[in-house]
PDB file of C-alpha atoms in Angstrom:
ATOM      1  CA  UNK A   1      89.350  72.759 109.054  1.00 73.00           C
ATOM      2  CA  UNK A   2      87.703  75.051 106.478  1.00 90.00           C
ATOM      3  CA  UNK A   3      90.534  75.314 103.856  1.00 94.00           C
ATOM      4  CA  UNK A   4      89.583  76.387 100.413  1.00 97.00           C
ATOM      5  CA  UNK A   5      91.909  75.733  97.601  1.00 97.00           C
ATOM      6  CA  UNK A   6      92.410  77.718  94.240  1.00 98.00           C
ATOM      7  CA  UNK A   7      94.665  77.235  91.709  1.00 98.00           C
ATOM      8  CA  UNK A   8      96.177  78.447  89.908  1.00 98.00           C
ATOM      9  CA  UNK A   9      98.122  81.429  91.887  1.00 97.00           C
ATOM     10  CA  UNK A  10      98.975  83.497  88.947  1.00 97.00           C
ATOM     11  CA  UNK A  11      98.392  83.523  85.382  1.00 98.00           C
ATOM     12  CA  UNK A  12      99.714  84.827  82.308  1.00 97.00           C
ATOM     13  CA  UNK A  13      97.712  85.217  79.078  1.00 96.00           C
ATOM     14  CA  UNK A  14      97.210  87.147  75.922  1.00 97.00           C
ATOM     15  CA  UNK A  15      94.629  89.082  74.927  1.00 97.00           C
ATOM     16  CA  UNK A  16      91.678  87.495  73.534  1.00 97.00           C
ATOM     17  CA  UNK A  17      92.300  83.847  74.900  1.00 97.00           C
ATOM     18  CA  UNK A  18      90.509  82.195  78.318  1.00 97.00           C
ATOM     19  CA  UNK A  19      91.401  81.456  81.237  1.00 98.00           C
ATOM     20  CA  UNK A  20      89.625  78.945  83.992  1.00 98.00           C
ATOM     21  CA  UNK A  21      90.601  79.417  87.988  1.00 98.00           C
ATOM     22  CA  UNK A  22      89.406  76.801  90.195  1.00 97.00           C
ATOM     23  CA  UNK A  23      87.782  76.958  93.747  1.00 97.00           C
ATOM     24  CA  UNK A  24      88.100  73.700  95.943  1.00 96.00           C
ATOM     25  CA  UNK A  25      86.781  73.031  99.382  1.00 95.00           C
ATOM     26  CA  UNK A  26      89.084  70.370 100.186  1.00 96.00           C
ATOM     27  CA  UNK A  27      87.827  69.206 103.805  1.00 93.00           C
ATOM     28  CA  UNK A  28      83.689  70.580 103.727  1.00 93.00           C
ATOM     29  CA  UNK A  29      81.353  70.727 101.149  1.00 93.00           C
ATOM     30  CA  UNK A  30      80.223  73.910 100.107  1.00 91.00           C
ATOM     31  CA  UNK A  31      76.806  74.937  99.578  1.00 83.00           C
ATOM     32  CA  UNK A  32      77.488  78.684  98.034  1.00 91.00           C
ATOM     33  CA  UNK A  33      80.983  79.735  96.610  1.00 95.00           C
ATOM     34  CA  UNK A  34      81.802  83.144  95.960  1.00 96.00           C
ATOM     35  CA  UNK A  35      83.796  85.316  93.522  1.00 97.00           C
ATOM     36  CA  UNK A  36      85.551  88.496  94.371  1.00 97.00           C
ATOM     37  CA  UNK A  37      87.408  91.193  92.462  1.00 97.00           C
ATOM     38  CA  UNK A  38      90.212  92.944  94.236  1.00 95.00           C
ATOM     39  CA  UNK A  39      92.071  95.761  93.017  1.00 91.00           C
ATOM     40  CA  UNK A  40      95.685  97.201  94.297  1.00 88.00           C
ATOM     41  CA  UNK A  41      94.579  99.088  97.839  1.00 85.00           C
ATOM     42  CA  UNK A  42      91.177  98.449  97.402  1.00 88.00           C
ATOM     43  CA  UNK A  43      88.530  95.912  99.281  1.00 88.00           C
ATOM     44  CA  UNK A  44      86.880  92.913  97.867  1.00 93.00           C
ATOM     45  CA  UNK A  45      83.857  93.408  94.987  1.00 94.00           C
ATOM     46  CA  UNK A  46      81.520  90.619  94.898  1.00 95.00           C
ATOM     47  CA  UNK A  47      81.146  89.479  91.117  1.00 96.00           C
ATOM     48  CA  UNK A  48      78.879  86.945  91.352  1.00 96.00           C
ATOM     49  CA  UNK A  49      77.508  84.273  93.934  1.00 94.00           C
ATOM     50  CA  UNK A  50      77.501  80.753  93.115  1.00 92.00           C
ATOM     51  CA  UNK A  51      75.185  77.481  94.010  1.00 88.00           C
ATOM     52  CA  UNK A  52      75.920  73.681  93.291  1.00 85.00           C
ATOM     53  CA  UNK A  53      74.114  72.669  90.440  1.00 83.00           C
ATOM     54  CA  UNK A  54      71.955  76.301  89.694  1.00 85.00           C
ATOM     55  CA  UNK A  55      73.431  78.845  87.492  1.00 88.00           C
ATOM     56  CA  UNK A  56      75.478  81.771  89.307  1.00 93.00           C
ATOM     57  CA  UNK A  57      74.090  84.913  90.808  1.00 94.00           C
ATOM     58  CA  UNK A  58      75.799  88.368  89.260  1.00 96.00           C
ATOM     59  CA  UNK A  59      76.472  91.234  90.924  1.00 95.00           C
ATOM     60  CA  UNK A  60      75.457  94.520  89.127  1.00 95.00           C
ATOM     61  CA  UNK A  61      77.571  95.155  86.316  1.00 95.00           C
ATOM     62  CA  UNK A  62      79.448  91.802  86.070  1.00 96.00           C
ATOM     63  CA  UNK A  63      79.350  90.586  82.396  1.00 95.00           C
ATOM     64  CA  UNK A  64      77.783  87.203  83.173  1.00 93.00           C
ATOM     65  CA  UNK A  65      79.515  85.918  79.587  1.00 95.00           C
ATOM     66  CA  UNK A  66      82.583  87.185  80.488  1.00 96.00           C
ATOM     67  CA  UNK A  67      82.979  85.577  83.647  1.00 97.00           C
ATOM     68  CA  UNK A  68      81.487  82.089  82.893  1.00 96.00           C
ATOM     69  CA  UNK A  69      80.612  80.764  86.477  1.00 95.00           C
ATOM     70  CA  UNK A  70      80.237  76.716  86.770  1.00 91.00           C
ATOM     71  CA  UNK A  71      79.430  74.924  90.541  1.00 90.00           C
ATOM     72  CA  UNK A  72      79.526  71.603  88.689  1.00 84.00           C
ATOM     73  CA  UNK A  73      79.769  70.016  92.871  1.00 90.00           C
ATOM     74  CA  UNK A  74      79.607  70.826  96.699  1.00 91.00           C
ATOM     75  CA  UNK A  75      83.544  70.863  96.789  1.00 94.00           C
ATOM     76  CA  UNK A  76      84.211  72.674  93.541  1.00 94.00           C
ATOM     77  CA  UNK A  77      83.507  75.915  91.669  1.00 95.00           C
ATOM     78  CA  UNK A  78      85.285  77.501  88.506  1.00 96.00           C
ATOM     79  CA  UNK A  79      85.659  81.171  86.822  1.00 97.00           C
ATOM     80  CA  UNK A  80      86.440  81.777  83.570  1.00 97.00           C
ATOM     81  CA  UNK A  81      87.601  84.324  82.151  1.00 98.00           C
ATOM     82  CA  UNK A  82      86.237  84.601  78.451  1.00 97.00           C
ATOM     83  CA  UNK A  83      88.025  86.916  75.899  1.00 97.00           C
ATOM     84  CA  UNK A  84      90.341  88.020  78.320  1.00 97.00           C
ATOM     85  CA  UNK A  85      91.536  91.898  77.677  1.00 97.00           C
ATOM     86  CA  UNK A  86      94.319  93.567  78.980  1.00 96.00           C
ATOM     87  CA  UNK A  87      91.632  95.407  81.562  1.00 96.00           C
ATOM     88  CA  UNK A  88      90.959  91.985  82.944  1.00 97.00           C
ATOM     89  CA  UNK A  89      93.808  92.119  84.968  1.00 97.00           C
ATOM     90  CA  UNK A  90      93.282  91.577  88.615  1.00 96.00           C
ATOM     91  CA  UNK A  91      93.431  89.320  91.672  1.00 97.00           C
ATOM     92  CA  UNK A  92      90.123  87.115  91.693  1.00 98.00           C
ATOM     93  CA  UNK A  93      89.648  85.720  95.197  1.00 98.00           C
ATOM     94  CA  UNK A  94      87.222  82.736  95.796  1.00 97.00           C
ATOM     95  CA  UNK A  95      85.450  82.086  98.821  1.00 97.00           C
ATOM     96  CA  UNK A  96      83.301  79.395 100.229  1.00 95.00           C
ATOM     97  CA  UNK A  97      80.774  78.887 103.485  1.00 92.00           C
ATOM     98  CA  UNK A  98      79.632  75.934 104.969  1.00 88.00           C
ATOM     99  CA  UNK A  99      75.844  77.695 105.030  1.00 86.00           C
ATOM    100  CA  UNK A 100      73.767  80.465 106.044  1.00 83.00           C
ATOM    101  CA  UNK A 101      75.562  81.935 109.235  1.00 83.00           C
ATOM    102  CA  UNK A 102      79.014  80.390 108.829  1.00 90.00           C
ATOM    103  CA  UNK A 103      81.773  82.900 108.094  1.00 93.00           C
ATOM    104  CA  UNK A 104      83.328  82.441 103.924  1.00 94.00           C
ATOM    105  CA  UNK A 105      86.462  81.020 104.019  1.00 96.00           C
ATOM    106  CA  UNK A 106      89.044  82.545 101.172  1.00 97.00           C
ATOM    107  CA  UNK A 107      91.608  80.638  98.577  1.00 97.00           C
ATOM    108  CA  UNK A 108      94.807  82.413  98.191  1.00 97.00           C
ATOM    109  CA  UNK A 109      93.960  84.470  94.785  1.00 97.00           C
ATOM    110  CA  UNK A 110      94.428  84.377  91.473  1.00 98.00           C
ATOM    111  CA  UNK A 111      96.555  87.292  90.114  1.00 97.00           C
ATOM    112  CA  UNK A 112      95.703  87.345  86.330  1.00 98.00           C
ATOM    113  CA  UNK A 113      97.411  89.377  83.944  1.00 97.00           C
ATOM    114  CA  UNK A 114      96.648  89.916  80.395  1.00 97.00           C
ATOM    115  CA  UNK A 115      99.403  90.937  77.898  1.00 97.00           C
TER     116      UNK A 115
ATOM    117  CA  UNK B   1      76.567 105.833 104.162  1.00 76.00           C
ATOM    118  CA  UNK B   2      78.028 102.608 103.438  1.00 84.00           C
ATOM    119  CA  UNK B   3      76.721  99.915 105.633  1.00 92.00           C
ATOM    120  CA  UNK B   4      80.146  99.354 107.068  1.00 95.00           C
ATOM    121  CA  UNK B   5      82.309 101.539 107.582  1.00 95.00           C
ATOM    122  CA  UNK B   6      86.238 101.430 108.634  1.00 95.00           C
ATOM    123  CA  UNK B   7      89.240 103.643 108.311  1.00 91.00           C
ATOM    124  CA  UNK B   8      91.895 102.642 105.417  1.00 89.00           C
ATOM    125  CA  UNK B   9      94.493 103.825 107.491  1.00 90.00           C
ATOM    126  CA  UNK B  10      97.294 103.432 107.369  1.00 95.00           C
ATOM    127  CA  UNK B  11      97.858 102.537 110.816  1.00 97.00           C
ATOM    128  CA  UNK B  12     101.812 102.295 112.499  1.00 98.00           C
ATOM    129  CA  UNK B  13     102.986 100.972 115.920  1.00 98.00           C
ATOM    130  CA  UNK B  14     105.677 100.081 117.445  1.00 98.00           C
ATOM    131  CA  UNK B  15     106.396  96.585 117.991  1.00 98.00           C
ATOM    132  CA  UNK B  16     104.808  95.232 121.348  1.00 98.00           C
ATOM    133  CA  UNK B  17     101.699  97.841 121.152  1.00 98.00           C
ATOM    134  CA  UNK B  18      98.396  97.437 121.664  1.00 98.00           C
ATOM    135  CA  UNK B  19      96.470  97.855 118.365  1.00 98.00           C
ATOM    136  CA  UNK B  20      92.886  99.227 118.377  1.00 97.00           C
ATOM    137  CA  UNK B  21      90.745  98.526 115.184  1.00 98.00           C
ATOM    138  CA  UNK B  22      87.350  99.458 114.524  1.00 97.00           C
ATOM    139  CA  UNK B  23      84.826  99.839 112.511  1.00 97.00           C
ATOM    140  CA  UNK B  24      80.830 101.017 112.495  1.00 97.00           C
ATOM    141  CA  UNK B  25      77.960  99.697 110.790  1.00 96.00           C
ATOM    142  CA  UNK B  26      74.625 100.787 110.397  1.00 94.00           C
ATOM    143  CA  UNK B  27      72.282  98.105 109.983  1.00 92.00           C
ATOM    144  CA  UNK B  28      70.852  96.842 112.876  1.00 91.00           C
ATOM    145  CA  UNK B  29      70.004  93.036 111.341  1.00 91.00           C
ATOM    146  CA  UNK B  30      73.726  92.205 111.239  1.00 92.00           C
ATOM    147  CA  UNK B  31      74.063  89.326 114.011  1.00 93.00           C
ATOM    148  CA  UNK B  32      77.641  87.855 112.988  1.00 94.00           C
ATOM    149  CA  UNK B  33      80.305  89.638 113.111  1.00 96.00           C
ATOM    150  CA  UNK B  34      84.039  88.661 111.367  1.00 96.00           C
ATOM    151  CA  UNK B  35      87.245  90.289 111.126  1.00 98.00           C
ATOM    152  CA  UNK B  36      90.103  89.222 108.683  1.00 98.00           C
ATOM    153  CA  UNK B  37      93.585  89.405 107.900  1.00 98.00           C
ATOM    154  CA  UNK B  38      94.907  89.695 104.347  1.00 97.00           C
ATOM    155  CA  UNK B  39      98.435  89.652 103.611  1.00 97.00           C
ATOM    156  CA  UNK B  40      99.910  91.243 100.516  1.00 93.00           C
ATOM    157  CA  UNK B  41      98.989  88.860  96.887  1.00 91.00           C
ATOM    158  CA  UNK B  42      97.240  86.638  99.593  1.00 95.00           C
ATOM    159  CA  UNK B  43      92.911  85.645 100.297  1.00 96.00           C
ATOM    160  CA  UNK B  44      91.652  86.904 103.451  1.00 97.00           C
ATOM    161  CA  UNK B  45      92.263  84.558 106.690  1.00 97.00           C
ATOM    162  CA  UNK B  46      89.292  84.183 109.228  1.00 97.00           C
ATOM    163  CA  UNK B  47      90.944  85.361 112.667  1.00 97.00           C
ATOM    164  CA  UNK B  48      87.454  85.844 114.628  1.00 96.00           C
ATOM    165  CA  UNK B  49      84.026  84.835 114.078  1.00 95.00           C
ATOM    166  CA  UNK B  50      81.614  86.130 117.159  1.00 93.00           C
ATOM    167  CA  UNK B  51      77.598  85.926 116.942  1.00 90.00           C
ATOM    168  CA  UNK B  52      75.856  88.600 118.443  1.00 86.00           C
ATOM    169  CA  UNK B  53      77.177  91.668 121.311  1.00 87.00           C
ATOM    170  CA  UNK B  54      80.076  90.627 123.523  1.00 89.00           C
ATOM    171  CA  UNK B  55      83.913  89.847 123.527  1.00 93.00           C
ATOM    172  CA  UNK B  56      85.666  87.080 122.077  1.00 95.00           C
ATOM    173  CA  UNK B  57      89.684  86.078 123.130  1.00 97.00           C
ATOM    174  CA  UNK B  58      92.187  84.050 121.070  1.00 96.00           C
ATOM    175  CA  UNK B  59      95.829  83.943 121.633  1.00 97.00           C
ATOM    176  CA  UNK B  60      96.762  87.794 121.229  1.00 98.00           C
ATOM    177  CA  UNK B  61      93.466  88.897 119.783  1.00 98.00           C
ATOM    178  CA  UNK B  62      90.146  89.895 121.050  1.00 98.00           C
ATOM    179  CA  UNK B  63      87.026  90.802 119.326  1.00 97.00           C
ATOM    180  CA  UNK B  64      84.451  92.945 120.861  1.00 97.00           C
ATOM    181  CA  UNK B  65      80.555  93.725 119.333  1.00 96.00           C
ATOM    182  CA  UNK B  66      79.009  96.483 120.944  1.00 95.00           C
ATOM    183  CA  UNK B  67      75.110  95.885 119.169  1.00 93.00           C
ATOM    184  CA  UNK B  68      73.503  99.310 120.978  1.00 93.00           C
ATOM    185  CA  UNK B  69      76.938 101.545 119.219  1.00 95.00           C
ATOM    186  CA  UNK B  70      76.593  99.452 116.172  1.00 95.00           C
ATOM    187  CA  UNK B  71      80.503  99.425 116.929  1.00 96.00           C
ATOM    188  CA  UNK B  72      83.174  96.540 116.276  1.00 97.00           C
ATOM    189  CA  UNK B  73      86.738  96.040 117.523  1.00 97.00           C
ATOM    190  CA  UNK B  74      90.058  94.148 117.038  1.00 98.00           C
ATOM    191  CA  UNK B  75      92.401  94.170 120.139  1.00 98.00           C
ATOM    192  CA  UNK B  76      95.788  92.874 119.262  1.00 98.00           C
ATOM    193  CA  UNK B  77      98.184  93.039 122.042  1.00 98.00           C
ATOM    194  CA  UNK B  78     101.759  92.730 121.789  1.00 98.00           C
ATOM    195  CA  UNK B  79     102.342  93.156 118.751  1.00 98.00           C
ATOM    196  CA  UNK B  80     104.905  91.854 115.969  1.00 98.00           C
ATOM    197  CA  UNK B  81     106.022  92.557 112.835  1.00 98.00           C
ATOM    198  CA  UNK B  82     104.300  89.427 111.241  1.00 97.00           C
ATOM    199  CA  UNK B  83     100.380  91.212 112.054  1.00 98.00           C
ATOM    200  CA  UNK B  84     101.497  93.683 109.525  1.00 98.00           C
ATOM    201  CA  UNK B  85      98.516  93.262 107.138  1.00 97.00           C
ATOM    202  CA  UNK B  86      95.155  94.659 106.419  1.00 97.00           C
ATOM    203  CA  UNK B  87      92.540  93.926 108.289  1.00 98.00           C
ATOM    204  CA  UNK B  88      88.688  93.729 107.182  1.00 97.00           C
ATOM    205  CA  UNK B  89      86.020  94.083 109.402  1.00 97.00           C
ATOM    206  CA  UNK B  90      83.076  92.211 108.293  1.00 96.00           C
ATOM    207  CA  UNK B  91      79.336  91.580 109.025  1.00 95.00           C
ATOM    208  CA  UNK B  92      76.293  89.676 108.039  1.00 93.00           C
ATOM    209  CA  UNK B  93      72.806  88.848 109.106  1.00 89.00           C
ATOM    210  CA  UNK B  94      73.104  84.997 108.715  1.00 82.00           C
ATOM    211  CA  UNK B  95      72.005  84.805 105.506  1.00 78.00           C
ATOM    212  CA  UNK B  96      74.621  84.150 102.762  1.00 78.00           C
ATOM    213  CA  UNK B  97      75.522  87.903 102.002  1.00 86.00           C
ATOM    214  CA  UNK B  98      78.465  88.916 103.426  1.00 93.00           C
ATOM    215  CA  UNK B  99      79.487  93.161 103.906  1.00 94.00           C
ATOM    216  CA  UNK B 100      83.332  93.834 103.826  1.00 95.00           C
ATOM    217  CA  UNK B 101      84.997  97.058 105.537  1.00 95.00           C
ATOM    218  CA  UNK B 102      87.390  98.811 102.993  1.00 94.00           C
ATOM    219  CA  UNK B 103      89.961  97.440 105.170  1.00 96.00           C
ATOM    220  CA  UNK B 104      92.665  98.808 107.661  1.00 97.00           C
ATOM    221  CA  UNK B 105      96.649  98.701 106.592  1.00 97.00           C
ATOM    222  CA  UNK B 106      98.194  98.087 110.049  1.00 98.00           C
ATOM    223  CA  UNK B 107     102.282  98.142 109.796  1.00 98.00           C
ATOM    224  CA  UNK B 108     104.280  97.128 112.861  1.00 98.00           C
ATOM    225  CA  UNK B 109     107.474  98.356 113.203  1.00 97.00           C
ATOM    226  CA  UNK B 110     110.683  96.225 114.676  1.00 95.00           C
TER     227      UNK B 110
END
């Protein structure tokens, strides 16, 4: 059990257009989602943390209009990406818990590049 | 000081070797202790989850918490070609916030 979903797996764009990536817990519900940044080499960056039905919680220095965060249920959380620019470009990782003191469970990324 | 801290790497072994992978962390509240595997363009993948000081076993892979060192391991024995990843070390004290190592590149060699 514990499998998060997110779709979709890559993405193409041009500059100045949005994108939305979607987060799924397909067989718990989860009470806090999470959004990661992850450049080439690097480890995860926490963008924001998310809770069903209260707005998200941003890390320092995450443009909170640029990445429009929406928990809308316990199963399901999306990202957008507003006004994407070519810096934009990344793998966004999702991740999900079951609650406090349960490990986060990770989709498979979101590599998004912006032409 | 970050509050975990683990070496990049990389990391190359023969296939069939023991692998050793570590990682320190420096505060003291942290009770649960994870470790992941990432693949290339892939999300993490939970391998262990252990609560607290002691050693945990599945399949090829043991985890082992060492509270009084501050000190976390990943035993993988006999290994293949397929653990060739990088593997995160991470920690939290049961609330929702969750500290990640930088991650070690481990390549096994056929």
């Amino acid at each position: 059990g514990a499998v998060v979903s997110q779709h979709p797996s890559w993405v193409i764009c041009k500059s100045g257009t949005s994108v939305k990536i979607e987060c799924r817990s397909l067989d718990f519900q989860a009470t806090t989602m999470f959004w990661y940044r992850q450049f080439p080499k690097q480890s995860l960056m926490l963008m924001a943390t998310s809770n069903e039905g209260s707005k998200a919680t941003y890390e320092q220095g995450v443009e909170k209009d640029k990445f429009l965060i929406n928990h809308a249920s316990l199963t399901l959380s999306t990202l957008t990406v507003t006004s994407a620019h070519p810096e934009d470009s990344s793998f966004y990782i999702c991740s999900a818990t079951k609650g406090q003191g349960s490990p986060l469970h990770f989709g498979n990324g979101t590599r998004l590049t912006v032409t | 000081q970050k509050e975990v801290e683990q070496d990049p790497g990389p990391l190359s072994v023969p296939e069939g070797a023991i692998v050793s992978l570590n990682c320190t962390y420096s505060n003291s509240a942290f009770q649960y202790f994870m470790w992941y595997r990432q693949y290339s363009r892939k999300g993490p993948e939970l391998l262990m989850y252990t609560y607290s000081s002691g050693n945990k076993e599945d399949g090829r892979f043991t985890a082992q918490v060492d509270k009084s060192s501050k000190y976390i391991s990943l035993f993988i024995r006999d290994s293949q070609p397929s653990d060739s990843a990088t593997y995160l070390c991470a920690t939290s004290s049961g609330g929702f916030k969750t500290i990640f190592g930088a991650g070690t590149r481990l390549f096994v060699k056929a």
